[in-house]
PDB file of C-alpha atoms in Angstrom:
ATOM      1  CA  MET A  47     -42.198  18.452  33.000  1.00  0.00           C
ATOM      2  CA  SER A  48     -40.078  21.765  31.445  1.00  0.00           C
ATOM      3  CA  GLU A  49     -37.710  23.106  33.724  1.00  0.00           C
ATOM      4  CA  ARG A  50     -39.280  26.039  35.024  1.00  0.00           C
ATOM      5  CA  VAL A  51     -37.847  29.397  35.333  1.00  0.00           C
ATOM      6  CA  LEU A  52     -38.186  32.940  37.175  1.00  0.00           C
ATOM      7  CA  VAL A  53     -35.945  35.682  35.072  1.00  0.00           C
ATOM      8  CA  LEU A  54     -35.625  39.023  37.047  1.00  0.00           C
ATOM      9  CA  GLY A  55     -34.672  41.996  34.876  1.00  0.00           C
ATOM     10  CA  ALA A  56     -35.423  39.546  31.144  1.00  0.00           C
ATOM     11  CA  THR A  57     -34.287  41.916  29.231  1.00  0.00           C
ATOM     12  CA  SER A  58     -30.595  42.745  30.130  1.00  0.00           C
ATOM     13  CA  GLY A  59     -28.736  41.924  27.891  1.00  0.00           C
ATOM     14  CA  ILE A  60     -27.257  38.826  30.272  1.00  0.00           C
ATOM     15  CA  ALA A  61     -30.563  37.261  30.757  1.00  0.00           C
ATOM     16  CA  GLU A  62     -31.719  37.489  27.248  1.00  0.00           C
ATOM     17  CA  ALA A  63     -29.567  35.343  25.818  1.00  0.00           C
ATOM     18  CA  THR A  64     -29.632  33.119  28.745  1.00  0.00           C
ATOM     19  CA  CYS A  65     -32.970  32.864  27.805  1.00  0.00           C
ATOM     20  CA  ARG A  66     -32.144  31.713  24.705  1.00  0.00           C
ATOM     21  CA  VAL A  67     -30.744  28.836  26.289  1.00  0.00           C
ATOM     22  CA  TRP A  68     -33.375  27.614  27.913  1.00  0.00           C
ATOM     23  CA  ALA A  69     -36.026  28.611  25.567  1.00  0.00           C
ATOM     24  CA  LYS A  70     -34.641  26.032  22.971  1.00  0.00           C
ATOM     25  CA  GLN A  71     -34.514  23.679  25.962  1.00  0.00           C
ATOM     26  CA  GLY A  72     -38.173  24.201  25.982  1.00  0.00           C
ATOM     27  CA  ALA A  73     -38.176  25.971  29.486  1.00  0.00           C
ATOM     28  CA  SER A  74     -41.502  27.338  30.615  1.00  0.00           C
ATOM     29  CA  LEU A  75     -40.651  30.955  31.710  1.00  0.00           C
ATOM     30  CA  VAL A  76     -41.914  34.118  33.488  1.00  0.00           C
ATOM     31  CA  LEU A  77     -39.609  37.275  32.263  1.00  0.00           C
ATOM     32  CA  VAL A  78     -39.519  40.574  34.760  1.00  0.00           C
ATOM     33  CA  GLY A  79     -38.432  43.722  33.997  1.00  0.00           C
ATOM     34  CA  ARG A  80     -39.697  47.366  33.405  1.00  0.00           C
ATOM     35  CA  SER A  81     -40.610  47.800  30.127  1.00  0.00           C
ATOM     36  CA  ALA A  82     -43.803  46.798  28.825  1.00  0.00           C
ATOM     37  CA  ASP A  83     -42.653  46.670  25.234  1.00  0.00           C
ATOM     38  CA  LYS A  84     -39.218  44.758  25.696  1.00  0.00           C
ATOM     39  CA  LEU A  85     -40.881  42.098  27.411  1.00  0.00           C
ATOM     40  CA  ALA A  86     -43.340  40.948  24.888  1.00  0.00           C
ATOM     41  CA  ALA A  87     -39.845  41.415  21.863  1.00  0.00           C
ATOM     42  CA  VAL A  88     -37.626  38.721  24.375  1.00  0.00           C
ATOM     43  CA  ALA A  89     -41.383  36.928  24.480  1.00  0.00           C
ATOM     44  CA  ALA A  90     -41.927  36.447  21.593  1.00  0.00           C
ATOM     45  CA  ASP A  91     -38.474  35.361  20.217  1.00  0.00           C
ATOM     46  CA  LEU A  92     -38.831  32.845  23.172  1.00  0.00           C
ATOM     47  CA  ARG A  93     -41.474  31.379  22.101  1.00  0.00           C
ATOM     48  CA  ALA A  94     -40.415  30.983  18.674  1.00  0.00           C
ATOM     49  CA  ARG A  95     -37.307  29.094  19.815  1.00  0.00           C
ATOM     50  CA  GLY A  96     -39.682  27.041  21.720  1.00  0.00           C
ATOM     51  CA  ALA A  97     -40.003  27.714  25.133  1.00  0.00           C
ATOM     52  CA  ARG A  98     -42.815  25.499  26.285  1.00  0.00           C
ATOM     53  CA  LEU A  99     -44.886  28.972  28.253  1.00  0.00           C
ATOM     54  CA  VAL A 100     -43.639  32.268  28.366  1.00  0.00           C
ATOM     55  CA  GLU A 101     -45.313  34.561  30.694  1.00  0.00           C
ATOM     56  CA  THR A 102     -44.268  38.381  31.521  1.00  0.00           C
ATOM     57  CA  ALA A 103     -45.019  40.966  34.500  1.00  0.00           C
ATOM     58  CA  VAL A 104     -43.828  44.478  34.070  1.00  0.00           C
ATOM     59  CA  ALA A 105     -42.447  45.790  37.709  1.00  0.00           C
ATOM     60  CA  ASP A 106     -39.604  48.048  39.257  1.00  0.00           C
ATOM     61  CA  LEU A 107     -37.608  46.212  40.775  1.00  0.00           C
ATOM     62  CA  ASP A 108     -37.066  48.972  43.733  1.00  0.00           C
ATOM     63  CA  ASP A 109     -39.849  48.608  44.283  1.00  0.00           C
ATOM     64  CA  THR A 110     -38.878  45.750  47.563  1.00  0.00           C
ATOM     65  CA  ALA A 111     -42.593  46.430  49.207  1.00  0.00           C
ATOM     66  CA  ARG A 112     -43.925  44.529  46.299  1.00  0.00           C
ATOM     67  CA  HIS A 113     -41.087  41.422  46.111  1.00  0.00           C
ATOM     68  CA  PRO A 114     -43.957  39.067  47.905  1.00  0.00           C
ATOM     69  CA  GLN A 115     -46.759  39.821  45.718  1.00  0.00           C
ATOM     70  CA  LEU A 116     -44.646  39.703  42.417  1.00  0.00           C
ATOM     71  CA  LEU A 117     -42.781  36.415  42.949  1.00  0.00           C
ATOM     72  CA  ALA A 118     -46.016  34.404  44.429  1.00  0.00           C
ATOM     73  CA  ASP A 119     -47.434  35.521  41.659  1.00  0.00           C
ATOM     74  CA  SER A 120     -44.799  34.474  38.879  1.00  0.00           C
ATOM     75  CA  ILE A 121     -44.214  30.902  40.822  1.00  0.00           C
ATOM     76  CA  ASN A 122     -48.376  30.327  40.406  1.00  0.00           C
ATOM     77  CA  ALA A 123     -47.363  31.113  36.696  1.00  0.00           C
ATOM     78  CA  LEU A 124     -45.757  28.699  36.176  1.00  0.00           C
ATOM     79  CA  GLY A 125     -46.587  25.533  38.831  1.00  0.00           C
ATOM     80  CA  GLY A 126     -44.077  25.904  40.786  1.00  0.00           C
ATOM     81  CA  LEU A 127     -40.197  27.094  40.936  1.00  0.00           C
ATOM     82  CA  ASP A 128     -36.934  25.445  39.950  1.00  0.00           C
ATOM     83  CA  VAL A 129     -34.990  28.538  39.524  1.00  0.00           C
ATOM     84  CA  ALA A 130     -34.883  31.764  39.600  1.00  0.00           C
ATOM     85  CA  TYR A 131     -32.076  33.790  38.385  1.00  0.00           C
ATOM     86  CA  LEU A 132     -31.410  37.332  39.132  1.00  0.00           C
ATOM     87  CA  ALA A 133     -29.733  40.076  36.442  1.00  0.00           C
ATOM     88  CA  HIS A 134     -30.677  43.264  36.979  1.00  0.00           C
ATOM     89  CA  GLY A 135     -28.699  45.791  37.881  1.00  0.00           C
ATOM     90  CA  ILE A 136     -27.958  49.517  36.660  1.00  0.00           C
ATOM     91  CA  MET A 137     -23.522  50.106  36.032  1.00  0.00           C
ATOM     92  CA  GLY A 138     -23.968  54.172  37.478  1.00  0.00           C
ATOM     93  CA  GLU A 139     -22.262  57.268  36.879  1.00  0.00           C
ATOM     94  CA  GLN A 140     -18.804  56.685  39.262  1.00  0.00           C
ATOM     95  CA  GLN A 141     -18.058  60.393  38.852  1.00  0.00           C
ATOM     96  CA  GLN A 142     -21.684  61.134  39.335  1.00  0.00           C
ATOM     97  CA  SER A 143     -21.406  59.234  42.791  1.00  0.00           C
ATOM     98  CA  GLU A 144     -18.506  60.555  43.600  1.00  0.00           C
ATOM     99  CA  GLU A 145     -20.132  63.764  43.542  1.00  0.00           C
ATOM    100  CA  ASP A 146     -23.477  63.220  44.826  1.00  0.00           C
ATOM    101  CA  PHE A 147     -24.622  60.527  47.270  1.00  0.00           C
ATOM    102  CA  ASN A 148     -28.073  60.484  46.115  1.00  0.00           C
ATOM    103  CA  ALA A 149     -26.828  58.350  43.039  1.00  0.00           C
ATOM    104  CA  ALA A 150     -24.131  55.913  44.827  1.00  0.00           C
ATOM    105  CA  ALA A 151     -27.507  55.024  47.416  1.00  0.00           C
ATOM    106  CA  GLN A 152     -29.424  54.757  43.798  1.00  0.00           C
ATOM    107  CA  VAL A 153     -26.323  52.153  42.714  1.00  0.00           C
ATOM    108  CA  LEU A 154     -26.706  51.102  46.247  1.00  0.00           C
ATOM    109  CA  TYR A 155     -30.280  50.263  46.308  1.00  0.00           C
ATOM    110  CA  THR A 156     -30.162  49.319  42.981  1.00  0.00           C
ATOM    111  CA  ASN A 157     -27.290  46.158  42.797  1.00  0.00           C
ATOM    112  CA  PHE A 158     -27.935  45.179  46.557  1.00  0.00           C
ATOM    113  CA  LEU A 159     -31.162  45.992  48.660  1.00  0.00           C
ATOM    114  CA  SER A 160     -33.269  44.662  45.356  1.00  0.00           C
ATOM    115  CA  PRO A 161     -31.130  41.884  45.110  1.00  0.00           C
ATOM    116  CA  VAL A 162     -31.442  40.989  49.417  1.00  0.00           C
ATOM    117  CA  SER A 163     -34.742  42.137  49.338  1.00  0.00           C
ATOM    118  CA  LEU A 164     -35.613  38.926  46.446  1.00  0.00           C
ATOM    119  CA  CYS A 165     -33.200  36.169  47.587  1.00  0.00           C
ATOM    120  CA  THR A 166     -34.526  36.110  50.836  1.00  0.00           C
ATOM    121  CA  TRP A 167     -37.971  35.636  50.118  1.00  0.00           C
ATOM    122  CA  LEU A 168     -37.042  32.882  47.204  1.00  0.00           C
ATOM    123  CA  SER A 169     -34.296  31.656  49.409  1.00  0.00           C
ATOM    124  CA  ASN A 170     -37.439  30.447  51.939  1.00  0.00           C
ATOM    125  CA  TYR A 171     -39.712  28.980  49.094  1.00  0.00           C
ATOM    126  CA  PHE A 172     -36.895  26.867  48.402  1.00  0.00           C
ATOM    127  CA  VAL A 173     -36.361  25.911  51.855  1.00  0.00           C
ATOM    128  CA  LYS A 174     -40.556  25.218  51.869  1.00  0.00           C
ATOM    129  CA  GLN A 175     -39.989  23.626  49.003  1.00  0.00           C
ATOM    130  CA  GLY A 176     -36.599  20.487  50.250  1.00  0.00           C
ATOM    131  CA  ARG A 177     -34.931  22.027  46.358  1.00  0.00           C
ATOM    132  CA  GLY A 178     -34.340  24.765  44.231  1.00  0.00           C
ATOM    133  CA  VAL A 179     -31.884  26.820  42.091  1.00  0.00           C
ATOM    134  CA  LEU A 180     -31.177  30.582  43.084  1.00  0.00           C
ATOM    135  CA  ALA A 181     -28.832  31.773  40.810  1.00  0.00           C
ATOM    136  CA  VAL A 182     -27.375  35.830  40.643  1.00  0.00           C
ATOM    137  CA  ILE A 183     -25.163  38.151  38.906  1.00  0.00           C
ATOM    138  CA  SER A 184     -22.711  39.101  41.408  1.00  0.00           C
ATOM    139  CA  SER A 185     -19.296  41.157  39.320  1.00  0.00           C
ATOM    140  CA  VAL A 186     -15.731  40.703  39.106  1.00  0.00           C
ATOM    141  CA  ALA A 187     -15.751  43.852  40.215  1.00  0.00           C
ATOM    142  CA  GLY A 188     -16.857  43.408  43.785  1.00  0.00           C
ATOM    143  CA  GLU A 189     -13.325  40.918  44.462  1.00  0.00           C
ATOM    144  CA  ARG A 190     -11.448  44.755  44.752  1.00  0.00           C
ATOM    145  CA  GLY A 191     -12.639  48.504  45.225  1.00  0.00           C
ATOM    146  CA  ARG A 192     -11.383  50.569  41.898  1.00  0.00           C
ATOM    147  CA  LYS A 193     -11.008  53.751  41.739  1.00  0.00           C
ATOM    148  CA  SER A 194     -12.524  54.268  38.415  1.00  0.00           C
ATOM    149  CA  ASN A 195     -15.914  52.034  39.861  1.00  0.00           C
ATOM    150  CA  TYR A 196     -15.858  51.727  43.635  1.00  0.00           C
ATOM    151  CA  VAL A 197     -19.270  52.535  43.951  1.00  0.00           C
ATOM    152  CA  TYR A 198     -20.315  50.064  41.433  1.00  0.00           C
ATOM    153  CA  GLY A 199     -17.808  47.733  42.927  1.00  0.00           C
ATOM    154  CA  SER A 200     -18.504  47.528  46.481  1.00  0.00           C
ATOM    155  CA  SER A 201     -22.819  46.861  45.919  1.00  0.00           C
ATOM    156  CA  LYS A 202     -21.798  43.651  44.045  1.00  0.00           C
ATOM    157  CA  ALA A 203     -19.063  42.823  46.883  1.00  0.00           C
ATOM    158  CA  GLY A 204     -21.661  43.110  48.853  1.00  0.00           C
ATOM    159  CA  LEU A 205     -24.171  40.923  47.127  1.00  0.00           C
ATOM    160  CA  SER A 206     -21.289  38.547  46.520  1.00  0.00           C
ATOM    161  CA  ALA A 207     -21.016  38.770  49.870  1.00  0.00           C
ATOM    162  CA  PHE A 208     -24.587  38.049  51.070  1.00  0.00           C
ATOM    163  CA  LEU A 209     -25.177  35.167  48.508  1.00  0.00           C
ATOM    164  CA  ASP A 210     -21.446  33.179  50.250  1.00  0.00           C
ATOM    165  CA  GLY A 211     -23.536  33.294  53.648  1.00  0.00           C
ATOM    166  CA  LEU A 212     -27.102  32.876  52.303  1.00  0.00           C
ATOM    167  CA  ARG A 213     -25.379  29.291  50.175  1.00  0.00           C
ATOM    168  CA  ASN A 214     -23.826  28.216  53.980  1.00  0.00           C
ATOM    169  CA  ARG A 215     -27.877  28.486  55.659  1.00  0.00           C
ATOM    170  CA  VAL A 216     -29.539  27.188  53.359  1.00  0.00           C
ATOM    171  CA  ASP A 217     -27.084  24.617  51.168  1.00  0.00           C
ATOM    172  CA  ARG A 218     -27.870  21.493  53.701  1.00  0.00           C
ATOM    173  CA  GLN A 219     -32.040  22.015  52.922  1.00  0.00           C
ATOM    174  CA  GLY A 220     -31.581  21.042  49.243  1.00  0.00           C
ATOM    175  CA  VAL A 221     -31.302  24.668  47.634  1.00  0.00           C
ATOM    176  CA  THR A 222     -27.973  25.765  45.280  1.00  0.00           C
ATOM    177  CA  VAL A 223     -26.713  29.982  45.474  1.00  0.00           C
ATOM    178  CA  LEU A 224     -24.842  30.331  42.456  1.00  0.00           C
ATOM    179  CA  THR A 225     -23.277  33.187  42.470  1.00  0.00           C
ATOM    180  CA  ILE A 226     -21.840  35.110  38.987  1.00  0.00           C
ATOM    181  CA  LYS A 227     -18.465  36.704  38.437  1.00  0.00           C
ATOM    182  CA  PRO A 228     -18.637  37.685  34.840  1.00  0.00           C
ATOM    183  CA  GLY A 229     -15.548  39.965  33.831  1.00  0.00           C
ATOM    184  CA  PRO A 230     -17.002  42.434  30.984  1.00  0.00           C
ATOM    185  CA  VAL A 231     -19.881  41.498  28.310  1.00  0.00           C
ATOM    186  CA  LYS A 232     -20.731  42.615  24.928  1.00  0.00           C
ATOM    187  CA  THR A 233     -24.432  44.489  26.568  1.00  0.00           C
ATOM    188  CA  ALA A 234     -25.662  47.753  26.240  1.00  0.00           C
ATOM    189  CA  MET A 235     -24.424  48.156  29.614  1.00  0.00           C
ATOM    190  CA  THR A 236     -21.306  48.243  28.276  1.00  0.00           C
ATOM    191  CA  MET A 237     -21.412  49.733  25.004  1.00  0.00           C
ATOM    192  CA  GLY A 238     -19.087  52.527  24.460  1.00  0.00           C
ATOM    193  CA  MET A 239     -16.499  51.806  27.379  1.00  0.00           C
ATOM    194  CA  LYS A 240     -13.464  51.181  26.049  1.00  0.00           C
ATOM    195  CA  GLY A 241     -12.561  48.188  24.923  1.00  0.00           C
ATOM    196  CA  SER A 242     -15.543  47.091  24.855  1.00  0.00           C
ATOM    197  CA  GLU A 243     -15.027  44.273  21.158  1.00  0.00           C
ATOM    198  CA  LYS A 244     -13.142  42.874  23.207  1.00  0.00           C
ATOM    199  CA  PHE A 245     -15.388  41.904  26.139  1.00  0.00           C
ATOM    200  CA  ALA A 246     -16.758  38.647  26.349  1.00  0.00           C
ATOM    201  CA  ASP A 247     -19.943  36.961  23.742  1.00  0.00           C
ATOM    202  CA  PRO A 248     -23.374  37.179  25.282  1.00  0.00           C
ATOM    203  CA  ASP A 249     -24.479  34.216  23.994  1.00  0.00           C
ATOM    204  CA  LYS A 250     -21.031  32.279  25.548  1.00  0.00           C
ATOM    205  CA  VAL A 251     -21.564  33.582  29.064  1.00  0.00           C
ATOM    206  CA  ALA A 252     -25.703  32.864  28.387  1.00  0.00           C
ATOM    207  CA  GLN A 253     -24.252  29.130  27.858  1.00  0.00           C
ATOM    208  CA  SER A 254     -21.821  28.754  30.725  1.00  0.00           C
ATOM    209  CA  ILE A 255     -23.897  30.442  33.117  1.00  0.00           C
ATOM    210  CA  VAL A 256     -26.816  27.369  32.081  1.00  0.00           C
ATOM    211  CA  ASP A 257     -24.567  24.675  32.739  1.00  0.00           C
ATOM    212  CA  ALA A 258     -23.134  25.887  36.048  1.00  0.00           C
ATOM    213  CA  ILE A 259     -26.849  25.672  37.267  1.00  0.00           C
ATOM    214  CA  HIS A 260     -27.471  22.683  35.946  1.00  0.00           C
ATOM    215  CA  ALA A 261     -23.653  20.984  37.748  1.00  0.00           C
ATOM    216  CA  LYS A 262     -25.500  23.190  40.386  1.00  0.00           C
ATOM    217  CA  LYS A 263     -22.269  24.639  41.090  1.00  0.00           C
ATOM    218  CA  ASP A 264     -21.311  27.808  44.086  1.00  0.00           C
ATOM    219  CA  VAL A 265     -19.408  30.350  41.892  1.00  0.00           C
ATOM    220  CA  LEU A 266     -18.948  30.688  38.487  1.00  0.00           C
ATOM    221  CA  TYR A 267     -16.753  33.299  37.222  1.00  0.00           C
ATOM    222  CA  VAL A 268     -16.652  33.096  32.901  1.00  0.00           C
ATOM    223  CA  PRO A 269     -14.975  33.825  31.381  1.00  0.00           C
ATOM    224  CA  GLY A 270     -12.858  31.388  33.309  1.00  0.00           C
ATOM    225  CA  ILE A 271      -9.642  33.176  32.701  1.00  0.00           C
ATOM    226  CA  TRP A 272     -11.453  35.931  35.026  1.00  0.00           C
ATOM    227  CA  LYS A 273     -10.764  33.684  38.168  1.00  0.00           C
ATOM    228  CA  ILE A 274      -7.031  33.448  37.462  1.00  0.00           C
ATOM    229  CA  ILE A 275      -7.269  37.522  36.628  1.00  0.00           C
ATOM    230  CA  MET A 276      -8.810  38.220  39.842  1.00  0.00           C
ATOM    231  CA  PHE A 277      -6.403  35.832  42.034  1.00  0.00           C
ATOM    232  CA  VAL A 278      -3.788  38.210  41.187  1.00  0.00           C
ATOM    233  CA  ILE A 279      -5.651  41.229  41.580  1.00  0.00           C
ATOM    234  CA  ARG A 280      -6.267  40.757  44.817  1.00  0.00           C
ATOM    235  CA  HIS A 281      -3.380  39.929  45.958  1.00  0.00           C
ATOM    236  CA  ILE A 282      -1.374  42.510  45.044  1.00  0.00           C
ATOM    237  CA  PRO A 283       0.415  44.913  47.971  1.00  0.00           C
ATOM    238  CA  GLU A 284      -1.752  47.917  48.821  1.00  0.00           C
ATOM    239  CA  SER A 285       1.401  50.148  48.770  1.00  0.00           C
ATOM    240  CA  VAL A 286       1.460  49.148  45.374  1.00  0.00           C
ATOM    241  CA  PHE A 287      -2.608  49.095  43.817  1.00  0.00           C
ATOM    242  CA  LYS A 288      -3.315  53.128  45.642  1.00  0.00           C
ATOM    243  CA  LYS A 289      -0.547  53.653  42.996  1.00  0.00           C
ATOM    244  CA  LEU A 290      -2.017  51.918  39.207  1.00  0.00           C
ATOM    245  CA  ASN A 291      -4.569  53.215  37.399  1.00  0.00           C
ATOM    246  CA  LEU A 292      -7.289  51.303  37.490  1.00  0.00           C
TER     247      LEU A 292
END
């Protein structure tokens, strides 16, 4: 039987690249996203690349009340579930978030509370099943707050901490929780950002994610150099760090 994968936020740049890897492996996929047109285009591409099954569902993942039915319907469409991949999120505008709490709250809701709702339902499903992989995109930005993006970073810090605890709860019950911490990647989210020409290639990032899922890793820094970079950044003394222009 092919791998059965649920992708939440399937039209994001990293998710789309990851789905291309799964399609070549003959996986069965349910893609969830906001835009029917974008989902249809991604689904057609994945079918052409060899995916065994591709179904789509249009949903606003900020609508947490809809999560239980959405997830149950998706699993029924797949005939079961092996991997749940959470890839949705927003960068937000840091300046706007500094001036307007509602803008900051939207970033925190989409990047933290929505994934917490989905992970809670999915992890309980996998525990009952006795197996499964929950792979979630967090970010290296969550490892230390910086003035340039501390609202986005704090949403990812909260998500990473939640996944740490969830892993500690469900690992002994046959469930793998993978926290994915990408550095900057060339996607629509980062288009136009300073230095974007040097950002990581999404196809290489995607292959690393699929490999980590198959290896049942706990945490993935991608590209791997970010594990070293963040180790250094976390250990810069606060007296020095607060004077840096980051």
